[in-house]
């Protein structure tokens, strides 16, 4: 069914929040200049897909969901120089424009055009979409839309990786793993021997735990309200755990019981007022709190500014693990193939793409850490 003008593709579309996503037939146009078509082998079901499906984040609809994907380049548009047919790629929702102030400042993870065009408008860089259904436009999600058999993405959104890596595992590197490992190694640059705590052991927090292990941290304290998640954290390198589930638990105090004098680094992998405040309150002199989780818009948190100026504590934010996708995604794939990065423990199930709706329900219910949808 492929032609010069495009191809028939099945994908997961969200029309209205109330009716939920559905698996339907779509039309995908051919890649334009500086775009590539990727045949998807695997897609990870990650938090932002759920936020959109539940109506907690507003994006232009109808939209093809999915923002973690891996596959093989099957067509290249005009002017594409860095990729060719047959390349294995991991998709990134940060397809850097290469020319905005942040890109010019070596901060590709903050590309302004990605926010303004790709995320906000649900289109590609020329302002249009490659998706349609019965002749009407359907939007891209985060420039990825990986819950589909094939996609068209900007050239900078498809990152070439080694061909011997299993796509149904390394697919997780595209979002959650890069975000968590990058927060530790890039944003905070945690040194060997440091004491680290991670609040929230979902896909992102567990990746912070792995990042801390890779950094050679001396103590790695995992915090969660769910004891099952704490067991997983231990498997990934946590040296200690704190169950924050008890009524009235004071996380900062519990952390100080484990590491007297406070932590060198605390990663808030949830982003609630209470977890951000606990992150700052648990710091040692000179310690750094890193906000990784995305709070809902409009919330606030309180801290004692004297604890910063008097004791050199810092509060910093980490977006997408401060990664440069072209440098860091292939490097994380290497770590996986060398046996240094555990992805299998993060994967609760593999399911066919047609079961994306069930996979989103599992994530919502806390039944799944990560589901990988396979084509
Ligand atoms: N204290 C400790 N842990 C908590 C608390 C709490 N008050 N509330 C929830 N948790 C735990 C949950 O039990 C779960 O293990 O936090 C974890 C959150 O995991 P996920 O829902 O899987 O979230 P994840 O995909 O890791 O994303 C974390 O990053 O991208 C953002 O929007 C995302 O803000 C979210 C964060
Ligand atoms: Zn994600
Ligand atoms: Zn840019």
CSV table of C-alpha atoms and ligand atoms in Angstrom, one decimal:
chain,number,residue,atom,x,y,z
A,1,UNK,CA,0.0,0.0,0.0
A,2,UNK,CA,3.0,2.3,-0.1
A,3,UNK,CA,3.1,4.9,-2.8
A,4,UNK,CA,4.9,8.2,-3.7
A,5,UNK,CA,2.3,10.0,-1.7
A,6,UNK,CA,2.1,7.9,1.4
A,7,UNK,CA,1.1,4.7,3.0
A,8,UNK,CA,-1.8,3.2,5.0
A,9,UNK,CA,-0.7,2.7,8.7
A,10,UNK,CA,-2.5,1.5,11.8
A,11,UNK,CA,-2.0,3.6,15.0
A,12,UNK,CA,-3.4,4.6,18.3
A,13,UNK,CA,-5.4,7.8,18.1
A,14,UNK,CA,-6.9,10.0,20.8
A,15,UNK,CA,-9.9,11.9,19.5
A,16,UNK,CA,-11.7,12.9,22.8
A,17,UNK,CA,-10.5,12.3,26.3
A,18,UNK,CA,-14.0,11.0,27.3
A,19,UNK,CA,-14.0,8.2,24.6
A,20,UNK,CA,-10.4,7.3,25.1
A,21,UNK,CA,-7.8,6.2,22.6
A,22,UNK,CA,-8.5,3.7,19.8
A,23,UNK,CA,-6.5,1.6,17.4
A,24,UNK,CA,-7.4,2.7,13.9
A,25,UNK,CA,-6.4,3.0,10.2
A,26,UNK,CA,-4.6,6.2,9.2
A,27,UNK,CA,-2.8,7.7,6.3
A,28,UNK,CA,0.9,8.6,6.6
A,29,UNK,CA,2.3,11.0,4.0
A,30,UNK,CA,5.8,10.5,2.6
A,31,UNK,CA,8.7,12.2,4.5
A,32,UNK,CA,9.3,15.8,3.4
A,33,UNK,CA,12.7,17.6,3.3
A,34,UNK,CA,14.8,16.8,6.4
A,35,UNK,CA,12.4,14.1,7.5
A,36,UNK,CA,12.6,10.3,7.6
A,37,UNK,CA,10.0,7.5,7.7
A,38,UNK,CA,10.7,4.9,10.4
A,39,UNK,CA,9.0,1.5,10.6
A,40,UNK,CA,8.4,1.0,14.3
A,41,UNK,CA,9.6,-2.2,15.9
A,42,UNK,CA,8.8,-1.3,19.5
A,43,UNK,CA,7.2,1.6,21.5
A,44,UNK,CA,7.4,2.2,25.3
A,45,UNK,CA,4.3,3.3,27.2
A,46,UNK,CA,5.5,6.2,29.4
A,47,UNK,CA,3.9,8.7,31.7
A,48,UNK,CA,3.2,11.5,29.3
A,49,UNK,CA,1.0,9.3,27.0
A,50,UNK,CA,-1.1,8.6,30.1
A,51,UNK,CA,-1.3,12.3,31.0
A,52,UNK,CA,-2.6,13.1,27.5
A,53,UNK,CA,-5.0,10.2,27.4
A,54,UNK,CA,-6.4,11.3,30.8
A,55,UNK,CA,-6.7,15.0,29.7
A,56,UNK,CA,-4.2,16.2,32.3
A,57,UNK,CA,-2.0,17.6,29.5
A,58,UNK,CA,-3.6,19.3,26.6
A,59,UNK,CA,-2.2,18.7,23.1
A,60,UNK,CA,-3.8,19.3,19.8
A,61,UNK,CA,-6.2,16.4,18.9
A,62,UNK,CA,-6.9,14.1,17.3
A,63,UNK,CA,-3.4,12.9,18.0
A,64,UNK,CA,-1.4,9.7,17.4
A,65,UNK,CA,0.0,8.8,20.8
A,66,UNK,CA,3.4,7.5,21.8
A,67,UNK,CA,6.7,9.2,22.5
A,68,UNK,CA,9.1,6.3,23.0
A,69,UNK,CA,9.9,4.4,19.9
A,70,UNK,CA,12.6,2.4,18.1
A,71,UNK,CA,12.7,1.0,14.6
A,72,UNK,CA,14.3,1.0,11.2
A,73,UNK,CA,14.6,3.9,8.7
A,74,UNK,CA,12.5,2.9,5.6
A,75,UNK,CA,12.5,6.1,3.6
A,76,UNK,CA,14.4,9.4,3.7
A,77,UNK,CA,13.2,12.8,2.5
A,78,UNK,CA,15.2,15.4,0.5
A,79,UNK,CA,18.3,16.9,2.1
A,80,UNK,CA,18.6,14.1,4.7
A,81,UNK,CA,22.4,13.6,5.2
A,82,UNK,CA,22.8,11.8,8.5
A,83,UNK,CA,20.6,8.8,8.0
A,84,UNK,CA,19.9,6.2,5.3
A,85,UNK,CA,17.4,3.3,4.7
A,86,UNK,CA,18.2,0.4,7.0
A,87,UNK,CA,19.6,2.4,9.8
A,88,UNK,CA,18.4,1.3,13.3
A,89,UNK,CA,17.2,4.3,15.3
A,90,UNK,CA,15.7,5.3,18.6
A,91,UNK,CA,13.3,8.2,18.4
A,92,UNK,CA,13.6,11.3,20.6
A,93,UNK,CA,10.9,13.9,21.5
A,94,UNK,CA,13.7,16.5,21.5
A,95,UNK,CA,14.4,16.8,17.7
A,96,UNK,CA,16.7,19.7,18.0
A,97,UNK,CA,16.3,22.6,15.5
A,98,UNK,CA,20.0,23.3,15.7
A,99,UNK,CA,19.6,27.1,15.3
A,100,UNK,CA,17.7,28.5,18.3
A,101,UNK,CA,19.4,30.2,21.3
A,102,UNK,CA,19.4,27.0,23.4
A,103,UNK,CA,20.7,24.8,20.5
A,104,UNK,CA,23.4,27.4,19.9
A,105,UNK,CA,24.3,27.3,23.6
A,106,UNK,CA,24.9,23.5,23.5
A,107,UNK,CA,21.7,22.9,25.3
A,108,UNK,CA,19.8,20.7,22.8
A,109,UNK,CA,17.5,19.4,25.5
A,110,UNK,CA,16.0,22.8,25.8
A,111,UNK,CA,15.4,23.5,22.1
A,112,UNK,CA,12.9,26.4,21.9
A,113,UNK,CA,11.5,25.3,18.5
A,114,UNK,CA,10.6,21.9,19.9
A,115,UNK,CA,8.4,23.6,22.5
A,116,UNK,CA,7.0,26.2,20.2
A,117,UNK,CA,6.3,24.1,17.1
A,118,UNK,CA,6.6,20.4,17.8
A,119,UNK,CA,5.0,20.1,21.2
A,120,UNK,CA,2.6,23.0,21.2
A,121,UNK,CA,1.2,22.7,17.7
A,122,UNK,CA,1.5,18.9,17.2
A,123,UNK,CA,3.0,19.3,13.7
A,124,UNK,CA,6.5,18.9,12.1
A,125,UNK,CA,8.9,21.8,11.5
A,126,UNK,CA,7.1,23.0,8.3
A,127,UNK,CA,3.9,23.6,10.3
A,128,UNK,CA,2.0,20.7,8.8
A,129,UNK,CA,1.2,17.1,9.8
A,130,UNK,CA,2.0,13.9,7.9
A,131,UNK,CA,-1.0,12.1,9.5
A,132,UNK,CA,-4.6,12.1,8.3
A,133,UNK,CA,-7.7,10.0,8.5
A,134,UNK,CA,-10.5,10.0,5.9
A,135,UNK,CA,-8.9,13.2,4.5
A,136,UNK,CA,-8.8,15.2,7.8
A,137,UNK,CA,-5.7,16.1,9.6
A,138,UNK,CA,-4.5,14.2,12.7
A,139,UNK,CA,-1.6,15.5,14.9
A,140,UNK,CA,1.8,14.2,15.8
A,141,UNK,CA,2.5,13.8,19.5
A,142,UNK,CA,5.8,15.3,20.6
A,143,UNK,CA,7.2,14.8,17.1
A,144,UNK,CA,7.2,11.0,17.7
A,145,UNK,CA,3.7,9.3,17.7
A,146,UNK,CA,5.3,5.9,18.1
A,147,UNK,CA,2.1,4.0,18.8
A,148,UNK,CA,1.9,3.3,15.1
A,149,UNK,CA,3.3,0.8,12.5
A,150,UNK,CA,5.3,3.6,10.8
A,151,UNK,CA,6.0,7.2,11.5
A,152,UNK,CA,7.5,10.3,9.9
A,153,UNK,CA,9.8,12.3,12.1
A,154,UNK,CA,12.4,15.1,11.7
A,155,UNK,CA,15.8,13.9,10.8
A,156,UNK,CA,17.1,15.1,14.2
A,157,UNK,CA,14.4,13.1,16.0
A,158,UNK,CA,15.8,9.7,14.8
A,159,UNK,CA,19.0,8.8,16.5
A,160,UNK,CA,21.1,6.1,14.8
A,161,UNK,CA,22.3,3.2,17.1
A,162,UNK,CA,24.3,0.0,16.6
A,163,UNK,CA,22.4,-2.7,14.7
A,164,UNK,CA,23.0,-5.5,17.2
A,165,UNK,CA,20.9,-3.9,20.0
A,166,UNK,CA,17.4,-5.4,20.5
A,167,UNK,CA,15.0,-2.6,19.7
A,168,UNK,CA,12.3,-4.0,22.0
A,169,UNK,CA,14.6,-3.3,25.0
A,170,UNK,CA,16.7,-0.2,24.1
A,171,UNK,CA,13.4,1.6,23.1
A,172,UNK,CA,13.1,2.7,26.8
A,173,UNK,CA,16.3,4.8,26.4
A,174,UNK,CA,14.4,7.4,24.4
A,175,UNK,CA,12.6,8.9,27.3
A,176,UNK,CA,12.5,7.6,30.9
A,177,UNK,CA,15.9,6.0,31.0
A,178,UNK,CA,17.7,9.0,29.4
A,179,UNK,CA,15.8,11.3,31.8
A,180,UNK,CA,16.7,9.5,35.0
A,181,UNK,CA,20.3,8.4,34.1
A,182,UNK,CA,21.0,11.8,32.6
A,183,UNK,CA,19.7,13.7,35.6
A,184,UNK,CA,22.4,11.9,37.7
A,185,UNK,CA,25.3,11.8,35.3
A,186,UNK,CA,24.8,15.0,33.3
A,187,UNK,CA,22.7,17.5,35.2
A,188,UNK,CA,24.0,16.8,38.7
A,189,UNK,CA,27.3,15.1,37.7
A,190,UNK,CA,27.2,13.1,40.9
A,191,UNK,CA,30.8,12.1,41.8
A,192,UNK,CA,31.9,8.7,43.0
A,193,UNK,CA,31.4,8.1,46.7
A,194,UNK,CA,28.5,10.6,47.1
A,195,UNK,CA,25.4,9.8,49.1
A,196,UNK,CA,22.2,9.9,46.9
A,197,UNK,CA,18.5,9.5,47.6
A,198,UNK,CA,15.8,9.1,44.9
A,199,UNK,CA,12.2,9.9,45.8
A,200,UNK,CA,9.8,7.9,43.6
A,201,UNK,CA,10.8,4.6,42.0
A,202,UNK,CA,8.8,4.6,38.8
A,203,UNK,CA,10.6,4.3,35.4
A,204,UNK,CA,12.2,7.7,35.9
A,205,UNK,CA,13.3,7.2,39.6
A,206,UNK,CA,14.6,3.7,39.0
A,207,UNK,CA,16.7,5.2,36.1
A,208,UNK,CA,18.1,7.7,38.6
A,209,UNK,CA,19.0,4.8,40.9
A,210,UNK,CA,20.8,3.1,38.0
A,211,UNK,CA,22.5,6.4,37.1
A,212,UNK,CA,23.7,6.7,40.7
A,213,UNK,CA,25.1,3.1,40.6
A,214,UNK,CA,26.9,3.9,37.3
A,215,UNK,CA,28.3,7.1,38.9
A,216,UNK,CA,29.7,5.0,41.7
A,217,UNK,CA,27.7,6.6,44.4
A,218,UNK,CA,28.5,5.4,47.9
A,219,UNK,CA,25.0,5.3,49.3
A,220,UNK,CA,21.9,5.0,47.2
A,221,UNK,CA,18.6,5.4,49.2
A,222,UNK,CA,15.4,4.6,47.3
A,223,UNK,CA,12.2,6.1,48.6
A,224,UNK,CA,8.7,5.0,47.6
A,225,UNK,CA,5.2,4.3,49.1
A,226,UNK,CA,5.1,0.9,47.3
A,227,UNK,CA,7.3,-1.8,48.8
A,228,UNK,CA,7.4,-3.7,45.5
A,229,UNK,CA,9.1,-0.7,43.8
A,230,UNK,CA,11.7,-0.7,46.6
A,231,UNK,CA,12.5,-4.3,45.9
A,232,UNK,CA,13.0,-3.4,42.2
A,233,UNK,CA,15.2,-0.5,43.3
A,234,UNK,CA,17.5,-2.8,45.3
A,235,UNK,CA,17.9,-5.0,42.2
A,236,UNK,CA,19.0,-1.9,40.3
A,237,UNK,CA,21.6,-0.8,42.8
A,238,UNK,CA,19.8,0.9,45.8
A,239,UNK,CA,21.9,0.2,49.0
A,240,UNK,CA,19.1,1.3,51.3
A,241,UNK,CA,15.3,1.8,51.1
A,242,UNK,CA,12.8,4.1,52.8
A,243,UNK,CA,9.1,3.2,52.8
A,244,UNK,CA,7.3,6.5,52.7
A,245,UNK,CA,3.8,4.8,52.9
A,246,UNK,CA,3.1,5.1,56.6
A,247,UNK,CA,0.5,7.6,57.7
A,248,UNK,CA,2.3,11.0,58.4
A,249,UNK,CA,5.7,9.7,57.3
A,250,UNK,CA,8.3,12.5,57.2
A,251,UNK,CA,10.6,11.6,54.3
A,252,UNK,CA,13.4,14.0,55.2
A,253,UNK,CA,13.5,12.7,58.7
A,254,UNK,CA,13.5,9.1,57.6
A,255,UNK,CA,16.3,9.9,55.2
A,256,UNK,CA,18.3,11.5,58.0
A,257,UNK,CA,17.9,8.3,60.0
A,258,UNK,CA,19.6,6.4,57.2
A,259,UNK,CA,22.3,8.9,56.3
A,260,UNK,CA,23.0,11.1,59.4
A,261,UNK,CA,23.9,14.6,58.5
A,262,UNK,CA,21.9,14.5,55.3
A,263,UNK,CA,22.4,13.5,51.6
A,264,UNK,CA,24.8,15.0,49.1
A,265,UNK,CA,22.1,14.6,46.3
A,266,UNK,CA,18.4,14.1,46.4
A,267,UNK,CA,16.4,13.4,43.2
A,268,UNK,CA,12.7,14.2,43.3
A,269,UNK,CA,11.5,11.8,40.6
A,270,UNK,CA,7.8,12.7,41.3
A,271,UNK,CA,7.4,16.5,41.5
A,272,UNK,CA,4.8,16.9,44.1
A,273,UNK,CA,5.0,19.8,46.6
A,274,UNK,CA,5.7,17.3,49.4
A,275,UNK,CA,8.4,15.4,47.6
A,276,UNK,CA,10.2,18.6,46.4
A,277,UNK,CA,10.1,20.0,49.9
A,278,UNK,CA,11.4,16.7,51.4
A,279,UNK,CA,14.2,16.7,48.8
A,280,UNK,CA,15.5,20.1,50.0
A,281,UNK,CA,15.0,19.3,53.7
A,282,UNK,CA,17.0,16.1,53.5
A,283,UNK,CA,20.2,17.7,52.1
A,284,UNK,CA,23.6,17.7,53.8
A,285,UNK,CA,25.6,20.9,54.0
A,286,UNK,CA,26.6,21.6,50.3
A,287,UNK,CA,24.0,19.2,49.1
A,288,UNK,CA,22.0,19.5,45.8
A,289,UNK,CA,18.3,18.8,45.3
A,290,UNK,CA,17.4,17.9,41.7
A,291,UNK,CA,13.8,18.3,40.6
A,292,UNK,CA,13.3,15.7,37.8
A,293,UNK,CA,9.5,14.9,38.0
A,294,UNK,CA,7.1,17.2,36.3
A,295,UNK,CA,4.7,18.8,38.8
A,296,UNK,CA,1.2,19.8,37.5
A,297,UNK,CA,1.2,23.5,36.4
A,298,UNK,CA,0.7,26.1,39.0
A,299,UNK,CA,1.9,24.3,42.1
A,300,UNK,CA,4.4,25.8,44.6
A,301,UNK,CA,6.9,24.5,47.1
A,302,UNK,CA,8.5,26.1,50.2
A,303,UNK,CA,12.1,26.0,51.4
A,304,UNK,CA,14.2,27.9,53.9
A,305,UNK,CA,16.5,30.2,51.8
A,306,UNK,CA,18.9,30.4,54.8
A,307,UNK,CA,19.6,26.7,54.2
A,308,UNK,CA,21.0,27.7,50.8
A,309,UNK,CA,23.0,30.8,51.5
A,310,UNK,CA,24.3,29.6,54.9
A,311,UNK,CA,25.2,26.1,53.9
A,312,UNK,CA,25.8,26.2,50.1
A,313,UNK,CA,22.8,24.0,49.3
A,314,UNK,CA,21.5,24.1,45.8
A,315,UNK,CA,18.1,23.3,44.1
A,316,UNK,CA,18.4,22.6,40.4
A,317,UNK,CA,16.0,21.3,37.7
A,318,UNK,CA,16.7,18.6,35.2
A,319,UNK,CA,14.9,18.4,31.9
A,320,UNK,CA,15.3,15.3,29.7
A,321,UNK,CA,18.5,14.5,31.8
A,322,UNK,CA,20.3,17.3,30.1
A,323,UNK,CA,21.1,14.9,27.3
A,324,UNK,CA,22.5,15.6,23.8
A,325,UNK,CA,20.5,12.9,22.1
A,326,UNK,CA,23.0,12.2,19.3
A,327,UNK,CA,25.8,11.8,21.9
A,328,UNK,CA,24.0,10.2,24.8
A,329,UNK,CA,21.4,7.8,23.3
A,330,UNK,CA,24.0,5.7,21.4
A,331,UNK,CA,26.2,5.8,24.5
A,332,UNK,CA,23.4,4.4,26.7
A,333,UNK,CA,22.8,1.7,24.1
A,334,UNK,CA,26.4,0.7,24.4
A,335,UNK,CA,26.1,0.5,28.2
A,336,UNK,CA,23.1,-1.8,27.8
A,337,UNK,CA,24.9,-4.1,25.3
A,338,UNK,CA,27.9,-4.2,27.6
A,339,UNK,CA,25.7,-5.4,30.5
A,340,UNK,CA,26.1,-2.2,32.5
A,341,UNK,CA,22.6,-0.9,32.1
A,342,UNK,CA,19.6,-3.1,33.1
A,343,UNK,CA,16.5,-2.5,31.0
A,344,UNK,CA,14.9,-5.9,31.3
A,345,UNK,CA,14.0,-5.2,35.0
A,346,UNK,CA,12.1,-2.1,33.9
A,347,UNK,CA,9.9,-4.1,31.4
A,348,UNK,CA,6.8,-5.6,33.0
A,349,UNK,CA,5.4,-6.9,29.7
A,350,UNK,CA,5.6,-6.9,26.0
A,351,UNK,CA,2.3,-6.7,24.1
A,352,UNK,CA,1.2,-6.2,20.5
A,353,UNK,CA,0.5,-2.6,19.4
A,354,UNK,CA,-3.2,-3.4,19.2
A,355,UNK,CA,-3.2,-3.7,23.1
A,356,UNK,CA,-1.9,-0.1,23.7
A,357,UNK,CA,-5.2,0.8,25.5
A,358,UNK,CA,-4.8,-2.0,27.9
A,359,UNK,CA,-1.1,-1.1,28.5
A,360,UNK,CA,-2.2,2.5,29.3
A,361,UNK,CA,-4.7,1.1,31.8
A,362,UNK,CA,-2.0,-1.1,33.4
A,363,UNK,CA,0.3,2.0,33.8
A,364,UNK,CA,-2.6,4.0,35.3
A,365,UNK,CA,-3.4,1.3,37.8
A,366,UNK,CA,0.3,1.0,38.9
A,367,UNK,CA,0.3,-2.6,37.6
A,368,UNK,CA,3.1,-2.0,35.1
A,369,UNK,CA,6.5,-0.4,35.4
A,370,UNK,CA,6.9,-0.2,31.6
A,371,UNK,CA,5.1,-2.0,28.9
A,372,UNK,CA,6.8,-2.3,25.5
A,373,UNK,CA,4.4,-2.5,22.5
A,374,UNK,CA,5.8,-4.6,19.7
A,375,UNK,CA,4.9,-4.6,16.0
B,1,LIG,N1,6.4,9.3,48.1
B,1,LIG,C1,7.2,8.4,47.5
B,1,LIG,N2,6.9,7.8,46.4
B,1,LIG,C2,5.7,8.0,45.8
B,1,LIG,C3,4.8,9.0,46.3
B,1,LIG,C4,5.2,9.7,47.6
B,1,LIG,N3,4.4,10.6,48.1
B,1,LIG,N4,3.7,9.1,45.5
B,1,LIG,C5,3.9,8.2,44.5
B,1,LIG,N5,5.1,7.6,44.7
B,1,LIG,C6,5.8,6.6,43.8
B,1,LIG,C7,4.8,5.6,43.1
B,1,LIG,O1,4.6,4.5,44.0
B,1,LIG,C8,5.6,5.2,41.9
B,1,LIG,O2,6.5,4.1,42.1
B,1,LIG,O3,6.3,7.3,42.7
B,1,LIG,C9,6.5,6.4,41.6
B,1,LIG,C10,6.0,7.2,40.3
B,1,LIG,O4,6.2,6.4,39.2
B,1,LIG,P1,5.5,6.5,37.8
B,1,LIG,O5,4.1,6.9,38.0
B,1,LIG,O6,5.8,5.3,37.1
B,1,LIG,O7,6.2,7.8,37.2
B,1,LIG,P2,7.5,7.9,36.2
B,1,LIG,O8,7.1,7.4,34.9
B,1,LIG,O9,8.7,7.4,36.9
B,1,LIG,O10,7.6,9.5,36.1
B,1,LIG,C11,7.9,10.3,37.3
B,1,LIG,O11,8.4,12.2,35.9
B,1,LIG,O12,8.0,12.4,33.6
B,1,LIG,C12,7.6,12.8,34.9
B,1,LIG,O13,5.2,13.1,34.7
B,1,LIG,C13,6.2,12.2,35.2
B,1,LIG,O14,6.1,13.5,37.2
B,1,LIG,C14,6.3,12.2,36.7
B,1,LIG,C15,7.7,11.8,37.0
B,2,LIG,ZN1,8.2,9.7,28.6
B,3,LIG,ZN1,16.7,24.6,18.9
